[in-house]
């Protein structure tokens, strides 16, 4: 479904993405991990063109996303993106956040959009907070709303950029739970995360990155028990804490 | 004639600036003084000047203030270039009020511990200001002060109202004499813009050459 | 001083009205209010143009803004007064001329306030809106501007204070605003210029000081209520 073909990106002199070539199939759940500055956030942000690339090609569903004449807004509306900082709109209520895009972009009536949004809020366990403002919610609650907001557009693909990195530890579980439920429905997901427990139990594949390159790609079982690349081995050795969020 | 006006405008700029800077420094120090009465004085100065338009200031200093002087001094003034002098006083004091605030912000950007350190060594308030605070605040304060100089430059145009024969006045004169308004105004506009750009350019150069130094 | 006020207070407040056009303090307030009200939508459009993603819009507007900000307001007034009639063929009176000059001039400055307000919003807000598929226009309308406006309010009130002071330039083209009226009174009375101009200064002071205190209060209020509560960014 997503294909990277020799993708390169520089920030000035810094080679952020180096000759990245990967394929992600429909329905796959791929976890991207690696040390700080490895380029994993940059990689996921190139998929919906939040970051531009210098060379190479990225195709989603067979279409080159940088082709001339592509409707960027329409393209983005079919991809759900969840940010590390949640980025909820503070001046709108929870339900307002979730209905804005469906009403404006899919032409739904307010009633239809609300119905859809309430169902999603139900799923993430926050239906009773529909009329609250983001400032009244905890971090974990805000992130769950952010997921519901992204799902409201019914995208075939969901991207998660370190969704739990900014949360207090006790709230990480509730978000990962929601994400696991999504995988069980066959959603195509690309997740940048440090949560190794999630990767182990939920992912179909793990991509390990360092210094802009994908150094290893394997099933979770292979990656965590038999890492091939020395850098990957070192990375796993450095994470010696037990998996606190075994999902 | 337009060029003579431009030259006078530039002279007004220079003279007002020379008046404004020391007054601004004094008022800024007043506003930061350890004595409440002095602080109130500084506050009164800034607020009363800033909330009255420049034009009203000019009218006061030209029509009103000379009346307050003793007769002999008044006659001497009227014999001389009272229009320009009133304009310089008005412009200088007006700009000083704004610059005082910028200087005050610059000083306040310096951590309070610097003042404590100076006082602990035995220096008084003013001495600490002079030796420790102001040299550091200088760098931060220059860009806003240059910005105020730009406003001062534009403000010289208001001196027209009391009959100072600066650039704007001359442009108006050419207009009423020859009805060739477009050319004279185009020249005046270009002159104002050129000097404005030079001033703004100086600010950019300064910020490039002397970026703010963190501790 | 007392008789001065007693004799002329009506003239000072409303000029020759009803025996002539409105003048004095009332005219000053009217001109400033109307100027600001008209300059606001104009400034909003200019500010949006300054941050728009289309170069063909951004560059010309930035250039014009730069030019106007480097020119004295009086110059703009003169252009409007002497030049505009010959271009449009319509001879405008002093009030309309001054109004046009104020709307153009203040509109540019309000554009800068709008631009600063928009750019002051955390990047994440625009990113999440664009990620949902909202185009630039909708992002501005539903996400950015509602939030930015709140932070712009103190600056806009300060701009109103500036506008009130700017009306004084109407004096030079013979508009009967309060400074002009004060000078008329001075010419009539002749012996009390200090008192006359002190009263003038006091009038401006009361209006402007009151408004700037209001702006200060607004600023304190908006910074107390933090609008965006997003998570602190952890190192990637």
XYZ file of C-alpha atoms in Angstrom:
698
model
C 0.000 0.000 0.000
C 2.863 2.358 0.769
C 6.064 2.171 -1.184
C 9.293 4.037 -0.561
C 11.701 4.014 -3.469
C 15.215 5.370 -2.820
C 13.950 8.226 -0.697
C 16.474 10.826 0.445
C 16.094 13.924 2.562
C 18.544 16.446 3.945
C 18.168 19.124 6.621
C 20.926 21.398 5.404
C 23.981 19.158 5.541
C 22.358 16.578 7.762
C 21.273 13.468 5.852
C 17.944 12.780 7.544
C 16.765 9.960 5.272
C 19.272 7.913 3.264
C 18.206 5.679 0.365
C 15.113 4.395 2.122
C 13.323 1.695 0.131
C 10.495 -0.135 1.844
C 7.100 -1.545 1.107
C 4.203 -1.673 3.525
C 1.318 -3.908 2.555
C -2.343 -3.229 3.090
C -3.496 -4.419 6.478
C 0.021 -4.568 7.859
C 0.944 -3.121 11.229
C 4.489 -1.835 11.048
C 6.407 -0.450 14.020
C 9.347 1.825 13.335
C 11.867 2.111 16.150
C 15.367 3.318 16.724
C 17.461 5.741 18.743
C 16.835 9.523 18.877
C 17.512 11.305 15.650
C 17.350 8.126 13.603
C 14.840 9.647 11.210
C 11.818 7.588 12.193
C 9.562 10.616 12.808
C 10.821 12.201 9.610
C 10.020 9.028 7.704
C 6.445 8.793 8.862
C 5.882 12.505 8.237
C 6.913 12.144 4.619
C 4.019 9.784 4.009
C 1.391 12.500 4.288
C 3.817 15.116 3.019
C 4.240 16.994 6.267
C 7.916 16.755 5.297
C 9.161 17.129 1.744
C 11.763 14.820 0.222
C 14.779 15.652 -1.916
C 14.878 12.586 -4.133
C 13.179 9.272 -4.589
C 9.538 8.349 -4.831
C 6.770 7.593 -2.372
C 3.607 5.951 -3.628
C 0.442 5.325 -1.697
C -2.045 2.960 -3.303
C 0.003 3.040 -6.477
C -0.094 6.841 -6.817
C 3.005 8.978 -6.607
C 2.180 11.399 -3.831
C 4.453 14.111 -5.216
C 2.962 13.995 -8.705
C 1.870 17.266 -10.251
C -1.839 17.839 -10.066
C -2.439 15.716 -7.003
C -4.995 17.166 -4.608
C -2.949 17.319 -1.435
C -5.881 18.044 0.859
C -7.945 15.196 -0.527
C -4.959 12.872 -0.219
C -4.358 13.836 3.392
C -8.009 13.421 4.289
C -7.650 9.716 3.537
C -4.790 9.272 5.981
C -5.200 9.528 9.730
C -2.273 11.077 11.593
C -1.841 11.014 15.350
C 0.758 13.388 16.809
C 2.981 13.086 19.832
C 1.545 16.362 21.183
C -2.081 15.392 20.420
C -2.690 18.813 18.794
C -6.372 18.942 19.619
C -8.051 22.262 18.802
C -8.455 23.913 22.209
C -11.223 26.268 21.188
C -13.522 23.387 20.129
C -15.156 20.762 22.300
C -14.231 17.112 21.988
C -17.178 16.469 19.701
C -16.380 19.668 17.802
C -12.847 18.413 17.186
C -14.165 15.148 15.802
C -16.865 16.592 13.580
C -15.014 19.521 12.007
C -13.347 17.640 9.152
C -16.229 15.260 8.296
C -18.616 18.206 8.012
C -16.266 20.423 6.026
C -14.686 17.808 3.792
C -17.129 14.929 3.481
C -20.247 17.028 3.355
C -21.854 15.286 6.278
C -24.599 17.100 8.091
C -23.939 18.039 11.687
C -26.255 15.260 12.841
C -24.544 12.611 10.746
C -21.080 13.754 11.773
C -22.087 13.820 15.423
C -23.501 10.331 15.176
C -20.305 9.028 13.654
C -18.145 10.876 16.152
C -20.136 9.651 19.152
C -19.728 6.061 17.984
C -15.987 6.568 17.788
C -15.814 8.302 21.162
C -17.739 5.328 22.517
C -15.057 3.048 21.133
C -12.220 4.967 22.723
C -14.156 5.185 25.967
C -14.796 8.916 26.060
C -18.431 9.306 25.009
C -19.208 11.012 28.338
C -16.647 13.731 27.558
C -18.145 14.770 24.258
C -18.941 18.303 25.390
C -15.765 18.875 27.353
C -12.907 21.048 26.146
C -9.435 19.577 25.604
C -8.042 21.634 28.492
C -10.303 19.675 30.837
C -8.899 16.303 29.790
C -5.823 14.384 30.852
C -3.072 13.638 28.348
C -4.237 10.086 27.801
C -7.807 11.246 27.230
C -6.678 13.920 24.785
C -4.692 11.411 22.776
C -7.657 9.037 22.612
C -9.785 11.916 21.322
C -7.070 12.633 18.765
C -7.325 9.038 17.580
C -11.107 9.305 17.356
C -10.740 12.554 15.430
C -8.468 10.880 12.905
C -10.771 7.857 12.613
C -13.762 10.099 11.962
C -12.551 10.523 8.394
C -12.625 6.727 7.957
C -9.100 6.535 6.568
C -7.706 3.251 5.191
C -4.320 4.132 6.719
C -3.363 5.410 10.157
C -0.003 6.906 11.064
C 1.134 7.313 14.675
C 4.124 9.523 15.497
C 5.253 8.508 19.003
C 1.683 8.620 20.328
C 2.599 7.796 23.917
C 5.978 9.475 24.321
C 4.488 12.576 25.914
C 2.209 10.763 28.321
C 2.658 10.012 31.965
C 3.312 6.273 32.354
C -0.048 5.410 33.872
C -1.873 6.748 30.812
C 0.158 4.954 28.182
C -1.818 1.736 28.547
C -5.210 3.225 27.727
C -3.900 4.613 24.443
C -2.117 1.431 23.431
C -5.310 -0.476 24.126
C -7.190 1.638 21.608
C -4.439 1.164 19.070
C -4.449 -2.595 19.523
C -8.169 -2.706 18.903
C -7.595 -0.939 15.622
C -5.123 -3.558 14.488
C -7.693 -6.256 15.126
C -9.946 -4.634 12.551
C -7.350 -4.924 9.821
C -6.337 -1.262 9.747
C -3.077 -0.524 7.985
C -0.916 1.189 10.585
C 2.561 2.610 10.750
C 3.597 3.370 14.308
C 6.737 5.147 15.459
C 7.142 4.227 19.101
C 9.450 3.264 21.936
C 6.851 0.912 23.377
C 8.514 -2.410 22.740
C 5.743 -4.373 24.395
C 3.315 -3.046 21.811
C 5.727 -3.914 19.018
C 6.224 -7.404 20.288
C 2.573 -8.265 20.746
C 0.822 -6.363 18.006
C 3.130 -5.569 15.112
C 3.445 -7.669 11.953
C 6.850 -6.220 11.234
C 9.464 -4.075 12.916
C 11.687 -1.611 11.067
C 14.798 -0.513 12.916
C 16.323 2.784 11.841
C 19.495 4.627 12.657
C 21.047 7.707 11.062
C 18.398 7.887 8.355
C 18.705 4.294 7.189
C 16.538 1.241 7.729
C 19.087 -1.166 9.148
C 16.874 -4.106 9.932
C 13.429 -5.324 9.035
C 12.026 -8.420 10.674
C 9.075 -9.938 12.424
C 8.873 -8.928 16.096
C 9.904 -12.406 17.143
C 13.016 -12.339 14.942
C 13.862 -8.753 15.841
C 13.659 -9.035 19.591
C 15.192 -12.502 19.921
C 17.639 -12.653 17.043
C 18.647 -9.125 15.990
C 21.070 -9.281 13.058
C 22.531 -5.792 12.718
C 25.072 -4.817 15.415
C 23.410 -1.447 15.874
C 20.084 -3.157 16.497
C 21.688 -5.498 18.949
C 23.160 -2.560 20.831
C 19.847 -0.745 20.818
C 18.034 -3.701 22.330
C 20.773 -4.215 24.870
C 20.406 -0.573 25.938
C 16.733 -1.093 26.635
C 17.144 -3.263 29.609
C 14.016 -2.178 31.435
C 11.303 -4.851 31.526
C 8.385 -4.256 29.205
C 6.248 -2.116 31.496
C 3.272 -2.045 29.188
C 2.828 -5.642 28.180
C -0.300 -5.363 26.157
C 13.604 73.770 -2.340
C 12.576 70.183 -1.716
C 16.172 69.285 -1.080
C 16.453 72.120 1.444
C 13.389 70.667 3.124
C 14.961 67.229 3.208
C 18.107 68.644 4.785
C 16.085 70.395 7.460
C 14.168 67.185 8.144
C 17.452 65.383 8.658
C 18.642 68.139 10.976
C 15.446 67.830 12.989
C 16.045 64.077 13.198
C 19.571 64.529 14.481
C 18.763 67.264 16.977
C 15.721 65.452 18.365
C 17.698 62.246 18.701
C 20.394 64.036 20.645
C 17.763 65.350 23.021
C 15.801 62.123 23.230
C 18.527 59.668 24.142
C 19.785 61.193 27.401
C 16.236 62.057 28.488
C 15.134 58.503 27.713
C 17.967 57.068 29.756
C 17.152 59.345 32.679
C 13.457 58.453 32.584
C 14.207 54.737 32.286
C 16.402 54.947 35.369
C 13.666 56.870 37.168
C 11.205 54.091 36.398
C 13.607 51.550 37.849
C 14.691 53.587 40.852
C 14.477 52.054 44.308
C 12.494 55.077 45.513
C 8.753 54.854 44.811
C 8.304 58.589 44.282
C 10.927 58.593 41.552
C 9.312 55.607 39.903
C 5.990 57.443 39.953
C 7.628 60.447 38.327
C 8.995 58.321 35.537
C 5.652 56.607 35.034
C 3.854 59.958 34.917
C 6.260 61.246 32.299
C 5.898 58.229 30.033
C 2.139 57.906 30.286
C 1.317 61.585 29.921
C 3.543 62.004 26.885
C 2.574 58.794 25.099
C -1.165 59.304 25.400
C -1.108 62.687 23.683
C -0.549 62.962 19.934
C 2.662 64.438 18.605
C 0.731 67.188 16.880
C -0.744 68.379 20.175
C 2.748 68.371 21.680
C 4.001 70.543 18.844
C 1.130 72.986 19.273
C 1.839 73.244 22.987
C 5.563 73.815 22.648
C 5.098 76.387 19.915
C 2.032 78.302 21.080
C 1.916 77.589 24.774
C 5.339 77.077 26.277
C 7.033 80.298 25.182
C 4.352 82.234 27.079
C 5.617 80.684 30.275
C 9.078 82.117 29.812
C 10.261 85.482 31.115
C 9.692 88.252 28.600
C 13.296 88.793 27.582
C 13.908 85.134 26.844
C 10.668 85.012 24.916
C 11.691 87.877 22.653
C 15.037 86.286 21.963
C 13.336 83.042 20.993
C 10.894 84.707 18.649
C 13.778 86.469 16.957
C 15.460 83.140 16.362
C 14.188 79.900 14.895
C 11.459 79.197 17.376
C 9.529 76.905 15.065
C 12.388 74.486 14.657
C 13.281 74.657 18.329
C 9.726 73.915 19.443
C 9.630 71.024 16.989
C 12.867 69.584 18.331
C 11.673 69.861 21.935
C 8.351 68.232 21.075
C 9.936 65.460 19.011
C 12.725 64.863 21.484
C 10.519 64.560 24.557
C 7.928 62.484 22.671
C 10.465 60.015 21.376
C 12.195 59.915 24.755
C 9.014 58.548 26.337
C 8.973 55.604 23.941
C 12.700 55.044 24.087
C 12.583 55.069 27.877
C 10.281 52.081 27.761
C 12.574 50.245 25.370
C 15.599 50.963 27.545
C 13.668 49.831 30.581
C 12.789 46.543 28.868
C 16.404 46.084 27.903
C 17.571 46.651 31.445
C 14.937 44.335 32.834
C 16.182 41.637 30.495
C 19.384 41.553 32.497
C 19.000 39.098 35.404
C 18.333 40.809 38.709
C 21.282 39.056 40.264
C 23.587 41.311 38.314
C 22.302 44.326 40.234
C 22.605 42.370 43.478
C 26.184 41.476 42.655
C 27.037 45.098 41.962
C 25.409 46.326 45.165
C 27.128 43.573 47.149
C 30.464 44.846 45.924
C 29.581 48.230 47.389
C 28.460 50.163 44.303
C 25.374 52.361 44.610
C 22.343 52.026 42.330
C 23.584 54.444 39.688
C 27.139 53.190 39.767
C 25.971 49.605 39.323
C 23.811 50.714 36.435
C 26.713 52.420 34.791
C 29.325 49.732 35.266
C 27.371 46.494 35.223
C 23.831 46.716 33.870
C 23.879 49.261 31.078
C 26.851 47.833 29.177
C 25.000 44.514 29.009
C 21.618 46.037 28.269
C 23.084 48.081 25.445
C 23.131 45.254 22.936
C 19.568 44.199 23.526
C 18.247 47.733 23.455
C 19.754 48.896 20.176
C 17.227 47.272 17.774
C 14.117 48.728 19.480
C 15.864 52.096 19.699
C 16.555 52.010 15.989
C 12.895 51.235 15.489
C 11.991 54.321 17.515
C 14.409 56.365 15.444
C 12.393 55.281 12.428
C 9.251 56.580 14.100
C 11.078 59.801 14.944
C 12.056 60.220 11.304
C 8.443 59.849 10.235
C 7.403 62.185 13.032
C 9.471 65.068 11.671
C 6.756 65.450 9.037
C 4.337 66.713 11.692
C 6.520 69.782 12.237
C 4.739 71.168 9.175
C 1.886 72.161 11.409
C 3.905 74.818 13.193
C 5.482 76.095 10.030
C 8.856 74.381 10.048
C 10.070 74.391 6.449
C 11.006 70.716 6.412
C 10.364 68.224 3.629
C 6.615 67.816 4.038
C 6.095 71.546 4.247
C 8.115 72.128 1.108
C 6.221 69.450 -0.755
C 2.981 71.171 0.192
C 4.406 74.518 -0.899
C 5.342 73.173 -4.303
C 1.879 71.770 -4.626
C 0.062 75.002 -3.930
C 2.474 77.015 -6.054
C 2.606 74.869 -9.125
C -0.178 72.279 -8.683
C 2.381 69.687 -9.662
C 1.468 67.652 -6.655
C 2.401 64.228 -8.007
C 6.042 65.042 -8.642
C 6.728 66.840 -5.391
C 4.946 64.202 -3.330
C 6.677 61.429 -5.212
C 10.021 62.988 -4.409
C 9.077 63.469 -0.751
C 7.773 59.905 -0.482
C 10.927 58.553 -2.052
C 13.058 60.614 0.298
C 11.179 59.366 3.361
C 11.341 55.783 2.147
C 15.039 55.973 1.402
C 15.968 57.205 4.826
C 13.530 54.704 6.391
C 15.205 51.891 4.515
C 18.624 53.077 5.613
C 17.469 53.099 9.214
C 15.859 49.660 8.910
C 18.961 48.407 7.143
C 21.075 49.635 10.036
C 18.880 47.623 12.400
C 19.245 44.459 10.335
C 22.977 44.933 10.044
C 23.271 45.453 13.791
C 21.257 42.342 14.597
C 23.347 40.352 12.176
C 26.654 41.668 13.403
C 25.838 41.755 17.122
C 23.363 39.022 17.927
C 22.177 38.966 21.533
C 24.689 37.245 23.776
C 23.345 34.767 26.268
C 25.215 34.192 29.497
C -9.193 78.632 33.276
C -12.692 78.056 34.576
C -14.293 80.695 32.354
C -12.328 79.311 29.452
C -13.876 75.923 29.940
C -17.258 77.446 30.678
C -17.318 79.495 27.513
C -15.987 77.006 25.085
C -16.811 73.525 26.317
C -19.614 72.944 23.845
C -17.509 74.133 20.920
C -14.675 71.928 22.121
C -16.901 68.888 22.361
C -18.957 69.062 19.186
C -17.622 71.907 17.077
C -20.141 74.011 15.205
C -22.863 71.409 15.246
C -25.788 71.865 14.707
C -24.945 75.093 12.908
C -22.272 73.362 10.898
C -20.635 69.984 10.511
C -19.746 67.939 13.558
C -16.397 68.863 15.090
C -14.273 68.728 18.197
C -13.940 65.749 20.485
C -17.015 64.068 19.063
C -15.548 64.198 15.591
C -12.241 62.820 16.836
C -13.956 59.862 18.460
C -16.208 59.284 15.460
C -13.331 59.403 12.995
C -11.174 57.095 15.093
C -13.953 54.565 15.669
C -15.049 54.505 12.051
C -11.450 54.302 10.914
C -10.717 51.329 13.138
C -13.941 49.511 12.289
C -13.214 49.807 8.573
C -9.517 49.083 8.940
C -10.149 45.805 10.773
C -11.496 43.721 7.860
C -8.970 45.324 5.555
C -6.167 44.484 7.996
C -7.451 40.930 8.383
C -7.238 40.360 4.635
C -3.791 41.905 4.464
C -2.545 39.801 7.371
C -3.872 36.637 5.751
C -2.246 37.649 2.485
C 1.078 38.119 4.280
C 1.026 34.537 5.578
C -0.599 32.908 2.562
C 1.265 30.163 0.730
C 0.926 31.903 -2.659
C 3.927 33.977 -3.613
C 2.021 36.096 -6.140
C -0.097 37.372 -3.245
C 2.462 37.487 -0.490
C 5.200 39.462 -2.198
C 3.210 42.432 -3.507
C 1.396 42.815 -0.189
C 4.654 42.606 1.766
C 6.156 45.216 -0.520
C 3.238 47.612 -0.116
C 3.222 47.052 3.668
C 6.921 47.811 3.814
C 6.497 50.979 1.765
C 3.584 52.293 3.804
C 5.339 51.575 7.079
C 8.351 53.585 5.974
C 6.202 56.599 5.076
C 4.795 59.146 7.500
C 1.015 59.081 7.915
C 0.932 62.712 6.908
C 2.352 61.728 3.530
C -0.462 59.235 3.061
C -2.962 61.940 4.037
C -1.479 64.335 1.507
C -1.589 61.707 -1.238
C -5.228 61.094 -0.449
C -6.081 64.777 -0.220
C -4.225 66.185 -3.205
C -3.859 63.267 -5.488
C -6.886 61.064 -5.100
C -9.406 63.594 -6.443
C -7.468 63.958 -9.679
C -7.343 60.188 -10.128
C -10.913 59.339 -9.232
C -12.487 62.584 -10.379
C -14.382 62.790 -7.118
C -13.580 65.666 -4.785
C -13.709 64.231 -1.287
C -14.186 66.333 1.815
C -11.651 66.382 4.622
C -13.439 63.810 6.731
C -13.598 61.227 3.971
C -10.012 61.910 2.961
C -8.791 61.474 6.504
C -10.891 58.339 6.848
C -9.410 56.802 3.708
C -5.882 57.627 4.847
C -6.512 56.131 8.280
C -8.088 52.966 6.902
C -5.191 52.356 4.524
C -2.474 53.226 7.038
C -3.955 51.471 10.059
C -5.060 48.563 7.900
C -1.416 47.877 7.120
C -0.485 47.956 10.790
C -3.431 45.770 11.750
C -2.236 43.390 9.035
C 1.033 43.109 10.928
C -0.822 42.441 14.182
C -2.875 39.726 12.460
C 0.248 38.204 10.959
C 2.008 38.144 14.329
C -1.053 36.577 15.944
C -1.240 33.850 13.306
C 2.461 33.077 13.419
C 2.371 32.972 17.205
C 0.197 29.882 17.224
C 1.992 26.572 17.833
C 2.879 24.817 14.573
C 1.154 21.652 15.681
C -2.259 23.239 15.274
C -1.728 23.923 11.582
C -0.106 20.527 11.079
C -2.992 18.609 12.599
C -5.547 20.642 10.663
C -3.713 20.084 7.372
C -3.253 16.376 8.220
C -7.009 16.023 8.490
C -7.193 17.347 4.937
C -8.385 20.869 5.683
C -7.089 23.278 3.071
C -5.286 26.504 3.890
C -8.438 28.621 3.875
C -10.439 26.307 6.099
C -7.492 25.858 8.444
C -7.354 29.623 8.890
C -11.099 29.975 9.319
C -11.800 27.104 11.722
C -8.542 26.525 13.565
C -6.033 29.404 13.419
C -8.027 32.622 13.479
C -10.406 31.679 16.313
C -7.373 31.089 18.484
C -5.211 33.932 17.179
C -7.871 36.601 17.636
C -7.786 36.238 21.384
C -4.068 36.972 21.510
C -4.480 39.910 19.133
C -7.000 41.828 21.239
C -4.562 43.844 23.405
C -2.582 44.897 20.340
C -5.776 45.903 18.574
C -6.843 48.072 21.489
C -3.424 49.738 21.439
C -3.908 50.298 17.735
C -7.170 52.089 18.535
C -5.238 54.362 20.876
C -2.840 55.138 18.018
C -5.748 55.822 15.703
C -7.196 58.365 18.108
C -3.862 60.148 18.145
C -3.584 59.928 14.372
C -6.849 61.803 13.891
C -4.979 64.905 15.042
C -3.319 65.098 11.637
C -6.676 66.113 10.220
C -5.728 69.551 11.557
C -3.312 70.004 8.700
C -5.942 69.565 6.026
C -8.424 71.711 7.911
C -10.582 69.012 9.447
C -12.361 70.377 12.518
C -11.209 67.654 14.891
C -10.355 68.500 18.487
C -6.799 69.829 17.931
C -8.043 72.148 15.217
C -10.868 73.357 17.437
C -8.392 73.970 20.257
C -6.298 76.139 17.975
C -9.402 78.024 16.896
C -10.235 78.675 20.523
C -6.666 79.777 21.108
C -6.870 82.270 18.268
C -10.070 83.704 19.667
C -8.934 83.928 23.257
C -5.343 84.657 22.388
C -4.099 85.266 25.909
C -4.294 81.783 27.336
C -2.484 79.344 25.044
C -1.056 77.302 27.906
C -4.485 76.599 29.376
C -6.016 75.793 26.023
C -3.371 73.300 25.049
C -3.271 71.771 28.508
C -6.986 71.038 28.225
C -6.378 69.560 24.786
C -3.631 67.349 26.163
C -5.787 66.319 29.095
C -8.633 65.281 26.796
C -6.399 63.044 24.734
C -4.760 61.720 27.861
C -8.029 60.675 29.479
C -9.207 58.853 26.369
C -5.952 57.158 25.515
C -4.752 56.347 28.988
C -8.087 54.760 29.787
C -7.911 52.610 26.672
C -4.317 51.558 27.198
C -5.122 50.498 30.743
C -7.913 48.420 29.274
C -5.464 46.839 26.834
C -3.099 46.079 29.704
C -5.916 44.417 31.630
C -6.825 42.380 28.543
C -3.260 41.228 28.144
C -3.080 40.117 31.762
C -6.331 38.236 31.362
C -5.350 36.361 28.201
C -1.966 35.304 29.522
C -3.555 33.921 32.669
C -5.876 31.652 30.756
C -3.532 29.477 28.758
C -5.405 28.467 25.638
C -3.359 25.584 24.335
C -2.628 22.754 26.707
C -0.545 20.382 24.671
C 2.005 17.872 25.869
C 5.645 18.863 26.350
C 7.693 17.572 23.461
C 9.812 14.567 24.371
C 13.046 14.071 22.403
C 12.408 11.924 19.331
